[in-house]
Amino acid sequence: MPAADAPLTVPYPYDGPDALRAGIFQALDRVVDPELALSIVDVGLVYGVAVTPKRLHVRMTMTSAACPVADVILDAAEDALDAIAPRGMEIALDLVWEPAWTPGRLSRAARVFMGW
């Protein structure tokens, strides 16, 4: 069992204060891809998080460039992060297409849920 003060391990690159790591993970984990009924973390849409004193920056993707719910997911992610970010911190979400999303990014829980 990890030590109580050990930082949370997240399934994406994280560069920022350990004090914010768990809150950011929990916020993103609550955002659901409405087409799959799974968290965007489990789907593997989050490519990385970087936090500076003034900015919380998330790089993420969609399963397809034609994703019809991309705006819904981005808005939900921004709202979730805004709710936990320190007051005055800018929330920046970058939607990227490289590297392309593949099913290999699905978490084990997502694969089990989908019967893969």
PDB file of C-alpha atoms in Angstrom:
ATOM      1  CA  MET A   1       0.000   0.000   0.000  1.00  0.00           C
ATOM      2  CA  PRO A   2       1.463   3.441  -0.907  1.00  0.00           C
ATOM      3  CA  ALA A   3       2.379   5.853   1.829  1.00  0.00           C
ATOM      4  CA  ALA A   4      -0.380   8.300   2.751  1.00  0.00           C
ATOM      5  CA  ASP A   5       1.727  11.230   1.595  1.00  0.00           C
ATOM      6  CA  ALA A   6       2.699   9.658  -1.742  1.00  0.00           C
ATOM      7  CA  PRO A   7       1.322  11.561  -4.742  1.00  0.00           C
ATOM      8  CA  LEU A   8      -1.632  10.059  -6.589  1.00  0.00           C
ATOM      9  CA  THR A   9      -0.635   8.266  -9.773  1.00  0.00           C
ATOM     10  CA  VAL A  10      -2.718   9.482 -12.708  1.00  0.00           C
ATOM     11  CA  PRO A  11      -3.043   7.836 -16.148  1.00  0.00           C
ATOM     12  CA  TYR A  12      -1.725  10.883 -18.018  1.00  0.00           C
ATOM     13  CA  PRO A  13       1.342  13.141 -17.722  1.00  0.00           C
ATOM     14  CA  TYR A  14       0.929  15.630 -14.881  1.00  0.00           C
ATOM     15  CA  ASP A  15       3.179  18.621 -14.261  1.00  0.00           C
ATOM     16  CA  GLY A  16       2.066  20.707 -11.327  1.00  0.00           C
ATOM     17  CA  PRO A  17       1.714  20.885  -7.576  1.00  0.00           C
ATOM     18  CA  ASP A  18       0.941  17.616  -5.824  1.00  0.00           C
ATOM     19  CA  ALA A  19      -1.677  19.462  -3.761  1.00  0.00           C
ATOM     20  CA  LEU A  20      -3.873  19.886  -6.871  1.00  0.00           C
ATOM     21  CA  ARG A  21      -3.250  16.508  -8.519  1.00  0.00           C
ATOM     22  CA  ALA A  22      -6.052  14.526  -6.822  1.00  0.00           C
ATOM     23  CA  GLY A  23      -8.660  17.270  -7.224  1.00  0.00           C
ATOM     24  CA  ILE A  24      -7.891  17.653 -10.919  1.00  0.00           C
ATOM     25  CA  PHE A  25      -8.017  13.887 -11.450  1.00  0.00           C
ATOM     26  CA  GLN A  26     -11.337  13.611  -9.603  1.00  0.00           C
ATOM     27  CA  ALA A  27     -12.813  16.530 -11.558  1.00  0.00           C
ATOM     28  CA  LEU A  28     -11.795  15.045 -14.914  1.00  0.00           C
ATOM     29  CA  ASP A  29     -12.886  11.562 -13.835  1.00  0.00           C
ATOM     30  CA  ARG A  30     -16.418  12.906 -13.209  1.00  0.00           C
ATOM     31  CA  VAL A  31     -16.703  14.168 -16.808  1.00  0.00           C
ATOM     32  CA  VAL A  32     -18.559  11.547 -18.827  1.00  0.00           C
ATOM     33  CA  ASP A  33     -18.393  10.944 -22.562  1.00  0.00           C
ATOM     34  CA  PRO A  34     -22.150  10.792 -23.219  1.00  0.00           C
ATOM     35  CA  GLU A  35     -21.770   8.437 -26.172  1.00  0.00           C
ATOM     36  CA  LEU A  36     -19.878   5.830 -24.159  1.00  0.00           C
ATOM     37  CA  ALA A  37     -21.212   6.470 -20.629  1.00  0.00           C
ATOM     38  CA  LEU A  38     -17.616   6.376 -19.370  1.00  0.00           C
ATOM     39  CA  SER A  39     -15.359   8.988 -17.815  1.00  0.00           C
ATOM     40  CA  ILE A  40     -13.059  10.870 -20.176  1.00  0.00           C
ATOM     41  CA  VAL A  41     -10.166   9.586 -18.070  1.00  0.00           C
ATOM     42  CA  ASP A  42     -11.222   5.949 -18.593  1.00  0.00           C
ATOM     43  CA  VAL A  43     -11.742   6.570 -22.310  1.00  0.00           C
ATOM     44  CA  GLY A  44      -8.205   7.968 -22.507  1.00  0.00           C
ATOM     45  CA  LEU A  45      -9.160  11.399 -23.805  1.00  0.00           C
ATOM     46  CA  VAL A  46      -6.872  13.276 -21.392  1.00  0.00           C
ATOM     47  CA  TYR A  47      -3.351  13.513 -22.825  1.00  0.00           C
ATOM     48  CA  GLY A  48      -1.792  15.664 -20.135  1.00  0.00           C
ATOM     49  CA  VAL A  49      -2.219  18.312 -17.451  1.00  0.00           C
ATOM     50  CA  ALA A  50       0.148  21.164 -16.630  1.00  0.00           C
ATOM     51  CA  VAL A  51      -0.434  23.608 -13.791  1.00  0.00           C
ATOM     52  CA  THR A  52       1.359  26.895 -13.159  1.00  0.00           C
ATOM     53  CA  PRO A  53       0.453  29.449 -10.484  1.00  0.00           C
ATOM     54  CA  LYS A  54      -1.892  31.179 -12.949  1.00  0.00           C
ATOM     55  CA  ARG A  55      -3.003  28.474 -15.368  1.00  0.00           C
ATOM     56  CA  LEU A  56      -4.430  24.954 -15.425  1.00  0.00           C
ATOM     57  CA  HIS A  57      -3.793  23.571 -18.913  1.00  0.00           C
ATOM     58  CA  VAL A  58      -5.281  20.291 -20.144  1.00  0.00           C
ATOM     59  CA  ARG A  59      -4.414  18.637 -23.450  1.00  0.00           C
ATOM     60  CA  MET A  60      -7.129  16.286 -24.585  1.00  0.00           C
ATOM     61  CA  THR A  61      -8.579  14.646 -27.660  1.00  0.00           C
ATOM     62  CA  MET A  62     -11.762  12.989 -28.836  1.00  0.00           C
ATOM     63  CA  THR A  63     -12.199   9.479 -30.184  1.00  0.00           C
ATOM     64  CA  SER A  64     -12.873  11.000 -33.616  1.00  0.00           C
ATOM     65  CA  ALA A  65     -12.496  14.414 -35.255  1.00  0.00           C
ATOM     66  CA  ALA A  66     -16.186  14.060 -36.136  1.00  0.00           C
ATOM     67  CA  CYS A  67     -17.229  13.560 -32.490  1.00  0.00           C
ATOM     68  CA  PRO A  68     -20.733  15.065 -32.231  1.00  0.00           C
ATOM     69  CA  VAL A  69     -20.421  15.679 -28.476  1.00  0.00           C
ATOM     70  CA  ALA A  70     -16.986  17.337 -28.395  1.00  0.00           C
ATOM     71  CA  ASP A  71     -18.413  20.692 -27.260  1.00  0.00           C
ATOM     72  CA  VAL A  72     -20.445  18.990 -24.525  1.00  0.00           C
ATOM     73  CA  ILE A  73     -17.351  17.186 -23.217  1.00  0.00           C
ATOM     74  CA  LEU A  74     -15.149  20.293 -23.382  1.00  0.00           C
ATOM     75  CA  ASP A  75     -17.754  22.428 -21.590  1.00  0.00           C
ATOM     76  CA  ALA A  76     -18.211  19.784 -18.885  1.00  0.00           C
ATOM     77  CA  ALA A  77     -14.446  19.476 -18.399  1.00  0.00           C
ATOM     78  CA  GLU A  78     -14.044  23.236 -18.117  1.00  0.00           C
ATOM     79  CA  ASP A  79     -16.897  23.472 -15.595  1.00  0.00           C
ATOM     80  CA  ALA A  80     -15.497  20.591 -13.525  1.00  0.00           C
ATOM     81  CA  LEU A  81     -12.008  22.102 -13.443  1.00  0.00           C
ATOM     82  CA  ASP A  82     -13.287  25.602 -12.723  1.00  0.00           C
ATOM     83  CA  ALA A  83     -15.106  24.219  -9.671  1.00  0.00           C
ATOM     84  CA  ILE A  84     -11.874  22.920  -8.097  1.00  0.00           C
ATOM     85  CA  ALA A  85      -9.228  25.354  -9.385  1.00  0.00           C
ATOM     86  CA  PRO A  86      -7.921  28.064  -7.087  1.00  0.00           C
ATOM     87  CA  ARG A  87      -9.751  31.371  -7.514  1.00  0.00           C
ATOM     88  CA  GLY A  88      -8.469  33.369 -10.465  1.00  0.00           C
ATOM     89  CA  MET A  89      -6.671  30.464 -12.132  1.00  0.00           C
ATOM     90  CA  GLU A  90      -7.182  30.346 -15.905  1.00  0.00           C
ATOM     91  CA  ILE A  91      -8.549  27.071 -17.263  1.00  0.00           C
ATOM     92  CA  ALA A  92      -7.178  26.243 -20.724  1.00  0.00           C
ATOM     93  CA  LEU A  93      -8.328  23.200 -22.671  1.00  0.00           C
ATOM     94  CA  ASP A  94      -6.495  22.335 -25.870  1.00  0.00           C
ATOM     95  CA  LEU A  95      -8.178  19.874 -28.195  1.00  0.00           C
ATOM     96  CA  VAL A  96      -5.423  18.022 -30.062  1.00  0.00           C
ATOM     97  CA  TRP A  97      -5.474  15.352 -32.747  1.00  0.00           C
ATOM     98  CA  GLU A  98      -1.899  14.100 -32.533  1.00  0.00           C
ATOM     99  CA  PRO A  99      -1.300  11.513 -31.440  1.00  0.00           C
ATOM    100  CA  ALA A 100      -4.574  10.131 -32.704  1.00  0.00           C
ATOM    101  CA  TRP A 101      -6.781   8.408 -30.141  1.00  0.00           C
ATOM    102  CA  THR A 102      -6.817   4.614 -30.349  1.00  0.00           C
ATOM    103  CA  PRO A 103      -8.685   1.962 -28.339  1.00  0.00           C
ATOM    104  CA  GLY A 104      -5.357   1.197 -26.673  1.00  0.00           C
ATOM    105  CA  ARG A 105      -5.918   4.332 -24.574  1.00  0.00           C
ATOM    106  CA  LEU A 106      -8.969   2.799 -22.859  1.00  0.00           C
ATOM    107  CA  SER A 107      -8.473   1.941 -19.202  1.00  0.00           C
ATOM    108  CA  ARG A 108      -8.851  -1.651 -18.081  1.00  0.00           C
ATOM    109  CA  ALA A 109     -12.180  -0.730 -16.462  1.00  0.00           C
ATOM    110  CA  ALA A 110     -13.414   0.752 -19.758  1.00  0.00           C
ATOM    111  CA  ARG A 111     -12.388  -2.358 -21.674  1.00  0.00           C
ATOM    112  CA  VAL A 112     -14.239  -4.583 -19.220  1.00  0.00           C
ATOM    113  CA  PHE A 113     -17.305  -2.312 -19.380  1.00  0.00           C
ATOM    114  CA  MET A 114     -17.283  -2.462 -23.189  1.00  0.00           C
ATOM    115  CA  GLY A 115     -16.684  -6.210 -23.252  1.00  0.00           C
ATOM    116  CA  TRP A 116     -13.231  -5.958 -24.840  1.00  0.00           C
TER     117      TRP A 116
END
